């Protein structure tokens, strides 16, 4: 009999404790006006404290609102006074140097050390618009082959967009004589040069011979 009574009392105590614990969770509430926000938008946060009594000095104090990023860093923390009916509301701008991560952000609200609530929302970083300047055919500066050829120096010509040396170069007026490079012309000039030397030698020998005869006479 005693065992049955102890079991009944334990069940009653546990049920009451469970009801108190879950009732405490509903004392403080918090919500946002949207489940996701983009960079630059305003986050509307609102909620209430159900057992708030303005005349009670043990309950008449502000709620603390803390915003935590996905990596655990605290983005913002502030205290908001309650209205006479226990409600509260505030705005948090979704912008600034601490808004670096995409993902779920958590808003925690506490009224005292053991009375709190929380909610989450998704933050989306705005895509930066990268301006890619595409060069069209009309914007390309076309250079004619004649203009390119003008840039080649003397003795060179334009070939496949590059300046290359000429294979043969004709002598310009006033320039020194240069022997032709073809085989036939080289042979011809060699024969003429040899005959000229032979003719010069004959003239020298003739003059020497004539001088000797003059002395003998």
Coordinates of C-alpha atoms in Angstrom, one line a residue:
X1 CA 0.0 0.0 0.0
X2 CA 2.8 2.4 0.9
X3 CA 4.5 1.6 -2.4
X4 CA 1.4 2.5 -4.3
X5 CA 1.0 5.8 -2.5
X6 CA 4.7 6.7 -3.1
X7 CA 4.3 5.9 -6.8
X8 CA 1.1 8.1 -7.1
X9 CA 2.8 11.0 -5.3
X10 CA 5.9 10.8 -7.5
X11 CA 3.7 10.8 -10.6
X12 CA 1.8 13.9 -9.4
X13 CA 5.1 15.7 -8.6
X14 CA 6.6 14.9 -12.0
X15 CA 3.5 16.0 -13.9
X16 CA 3.4 19.3 -12.1
X17 CA 7.1 19.9 -12.6
X18 CA 6.7 19.1 -16.4
X19 CA 3.8 21.5 -16.6
X20 CA 5.7 24.3 -14.8
X21 CA 8.7 23.8 -17.0
X22 CA 6.7 24.0 -20.2
X23 CA 4.7 26.9 -18.9
X24 CA 7.9 28.8 -18.3
X25 CA 9.0 28.3 -21.9
X26 CA 5.9 30.2 -23.0
X27 CA 6.3 33.1 -20.7
X28 CA 8.8 34.8 -23.0
X29 CA 8.2 34.8 -26.7
X30 CA 10.1 36.1 -29.7
X31 CA 9.5 36.2 -33.5
X32 CA 10.6 37.9 -36.7
X33 CA 8.5 39.2 -39.5
X34 CA 10.3 37.0 -42.0
X35 CA 12.2 33.7 -42.1
X36 CA 15.0 35.1 -44.3
X37 CA 16.6 38.5 -45.0
X38 CA 19.0 39.9 -47.5
X39 CA 21.8 42.3 -46.8
X40 CA 20.6 45.8 -46.2
X41 CA 17.1 44.8 -45.0
X42 CA 15.5 45.6 -41.6
X43 CA 14.7 42.7 -39.3
X44 CA 11.6 43.3 -37.2
X45 CA 11.8 41.5 -33.8
X46 CA 8.8 41.4 -31.5
X47 CA 7.5 39.3 -28.6
X48 CA 6.1 39.5 -25.1
X49 CA 6.5 38.5 -21.4
X50 CA 3.2 37.0 -20.3
X51 CA 3.6 37.4 -16.5
X52 CA 5.0 41.0 -16.7
X53 CA 3.7 43.2 -14.0
X54 CA 4.7 46.8 -14.3
X55 CA 4.2 47.5 -10.6
X56 CA 6.3 44.5 -9.5
X57 CA 9.9 45.5 -9.0
X58 CA 11.1 41.9 -9.4
X59 CA 9.6 41.7 -12.9
X60 CA 9.7 45.3 -14.1
X61 CA 13.0 45.2 -16.1
X62 CA 14.1 45.2 -19.7
X63 CA 14.5 42.2 -22.0
X64 CA 17.9 41.5 -23.4
X65 CA 18.1 40.7 -27.2
X66 CA 21.2 39.0 -28.5
X67 CA 21.9 38.2 -32.2
X68 CA 24.4 35.4 -32.9
X69 CA 26.0 34.6 -36.3
X70 CA 26.3 31.0 -37.7
X71 CA 29.9 30.9 -36.5
X72 CA 29.0 31.8 -32.9
X73 CA 30.0 35.5 -33.0
X74 CA 27.7 38.0 -31.3
X75 CA 26.5 40.4 -34.0
X76 CA 24.5 42.7 -31.7
X77 CA 23.2 42.8 -28.1
X78 CA 20.8 45.3 -26.7
X79 CA 18.2 45.9 -23.9
X80 CA 14.6 46.8 -24.8
X81 CA 12.0 48.1 -22.3
X82 CA 8.7 46.3 -22.1
X83 CA 5.4 48.0 -22.8
X84 CA 2.7 48.1 -20.1
X85 CA 1.1 44.9 -21.5
X86 CA 4.5 43.1 -21.5
X87 CA 5.1 43.3 -25.2
X88 CA 8.2 44.6 -27.0
X89 CA 9.5 45.3 -30.5
X90 CA 12.6 46.6 -32.2
X91 CA 14.4 46.6 -35.5
X92 CA 17.9 45.3 -36.4
X93 CA 19.5 46.3 -39.7
X94 CA 21.0 43.4 -41.6
X95 CA 24.2 45.2 -42.6
X96 CA 27.6 46.1 -41.2
X97 CA 31.1 44.6 -40.8
X98 CA 29.9 41.7 -38.6
X99 CA 27.4 40.4 -41.2
X100 CA 30.0 38.3 -43.0
X101 CA 28.4 34.8 -43.2
X102 CA 25.5 33.3 -45.1
X103 CA 23.3 30.9 -43.0
X104 CA 21.0 30.8 -40.0
X105 CA 21.3 33.6 -37.4
X106 CA 19.8 33.2 -33.9
X107 CA 17.9 35.8 -31.9
X108 CA 17.8 35.1 -28.2
X109 CA 15.6 37.0 -25.8
X110 CA 15.9 36.8 -22.0
X111 CA 14.0 38.3 -19.2
X112 CA 15.9 37.4 -16.1
X113 CA 18.5 34.5 -15.8
X114 CA 16.1 31.6 -16.4
X115 CA 13.4 33.1 -18.6
X116 CA 14.3 33.1 -22.3
X117 CA 13.2 32.3 -25.8
X118 CA 14.9 32.2 -29.2
X119 CA 14.2 32.1 -33.0
X120 CA 16.3 31.8 -36.1
X121 CA 16.2 33.3 -39.6
X122 CA 18.3 32.8 -42.7
X123 CA 20.6 35.6 -43.9
X124 CA 21.5 35.8 -47.6
X125 CA 24.5 37.9 -48.8
X126 CA 23.6 40.1 -51.7
X127 CA 25.6 39.1 -54.8
X128 CA 28.0 41.8 -55.9
X129 CA 27.4 42.9 -59.4
X130 CA 30.6 42.5 -61.3
X131 CA 30.7 44.7 -64.3
X132 CA 32.5 42.8 -67.1
X133 CA 33.6 44.9 -69.9
X134 CA 33.4 42.9 -73.1
X135 CA 35.4 44.3 -76.0
X136 CA 33.3 44.2 -79.1
X137 CA 34.6 44.0 -82.7
X138 CA 33.6 47.6 -83.2
X139 CA 35.8 48.7 -80.2
X140 CA 38.9 46.9 -81.5
X141 CA 41.3 49.3 -83.2
X142 CA 42.1 47.9 -86.6
X143 CA 45.5 48.6 -88.0
X144 CA 45.9 48.2 -91.7
X145 CA 48.8 46.2 -93.3
X146 CA 50.1 49.4 -94.9
X147 CA 50.4 51.1 -91.4
X148 CA 52.1 48.0 -90.0
X149 CA 54.5 47.9 -93.0
X150 CA 55.5 51.5 -92.4
X151 CA 56.8 50.5 -89.0
X152 CA 59.3 48.1 -90.6
X153 CA 62.8 49.4 -91.1
X154 CA 64.8 49.7 -94.3
X155 CA 65.7 46.3 -95.8
X156 CA 62.7 44.6 -94.1
X157 CA 59.2 43.8 -95.1
X158 CA 55.9 42.8 -93.4
X159 CA 55.2 39.1 -93.4
X160 CA 52.4 37.4 -91.3
X161 CA 52.2 40.5 -89.2
X162 CA 55.9 40.7 -88.4
X163 CA 58.9 42.5 -90.0
X164 CA 61.4 40.2 -91.6
X165 CA 64.6 40.8 -93.6
X166 CA 64.5 41.0 -97.3
X167 CA 66.1 38.2 -99.2
X168 CA 67.8 40.5 -101.8
X169 CA 68.5 44.2 -101.4
X170 CA 69.1 46.4 -104.4
X171 CA 71.8 49.1 -103.8
X172 CA 70.5 52.6 -103.4
X173 CA 72.1 55.5 -105.2
X174 CA 75.3 56.7 -103.5
X175 CA 75.8 53.4 -101.7
X176 CA 79.0 51.3 -102.1
X177 CA 79.1 48.6 -104.7
X178 CA 78.3 45.2 -103.5
X179 CA 78.9 42.1 -105.5
X180 CA 75.9 40.1 -106.7
X181 CA 75.2 37.0 -104.8
X182 CA 74.0 34.9 -107.8
X183 CA 76.6 32.3 -109.2
X184 CA 76.5 33.5 -112.8
X185 CA 77.1 37.2 -112.0
X186 CA 79.9 36.3 -109.6
X187 CA 81.7 34.3 -112.3
X188 CA 81.3 37.1 -114.8
X189 CA 82.7 39.7 -112.5
X190 CA 85.6 37.4 -111.5
X191 CA 86.6 36.9 -115.2
X192 CA 86.4 40.7 -115.8
X193 CA 88.5 41.4 -112.7
X194 CA 91.2 38.9 -113.7
X195 CA 91.4 40.3 -117.3
X196 CA 91.8 43.8 -115.9
X197 CA 94.7 42.7 -113.7
X198 CA 96.4 40.9 -116.6
X199 CA 96.0 44.0 -118.8
X200 CA 97.5 46.2 -116.1
X201 CA 100.5 43.8 -115.7
X202 CA 101.0 43.9 -119.5
X203 CA 101.1 47.7 -119.5
X204 CA 103.6 47.8 -116.7
X205 CA 105.8 45.2 -118.4
X206 CA 105.6 47.2 -121.7
X207 CA 106.6 50.4 -120.0
X208 CA 109.6 48.7 -118.3
X209 CA 110.7 47.2 -121.6
X210 CA 110.5 50.5 -123.4
X211 CA 112.5 52.2 -120.7
X212 CA 115.3 49.6 -121.0
X213 CA 115.5 50.1 -124.8
X214 CA 115.8 53.9 -124.3
X215 CA 118.8 53.6 -122.0
X216 CA 120.5 51.1 -124.3
X217 CA 120.2 53.5 -127.3

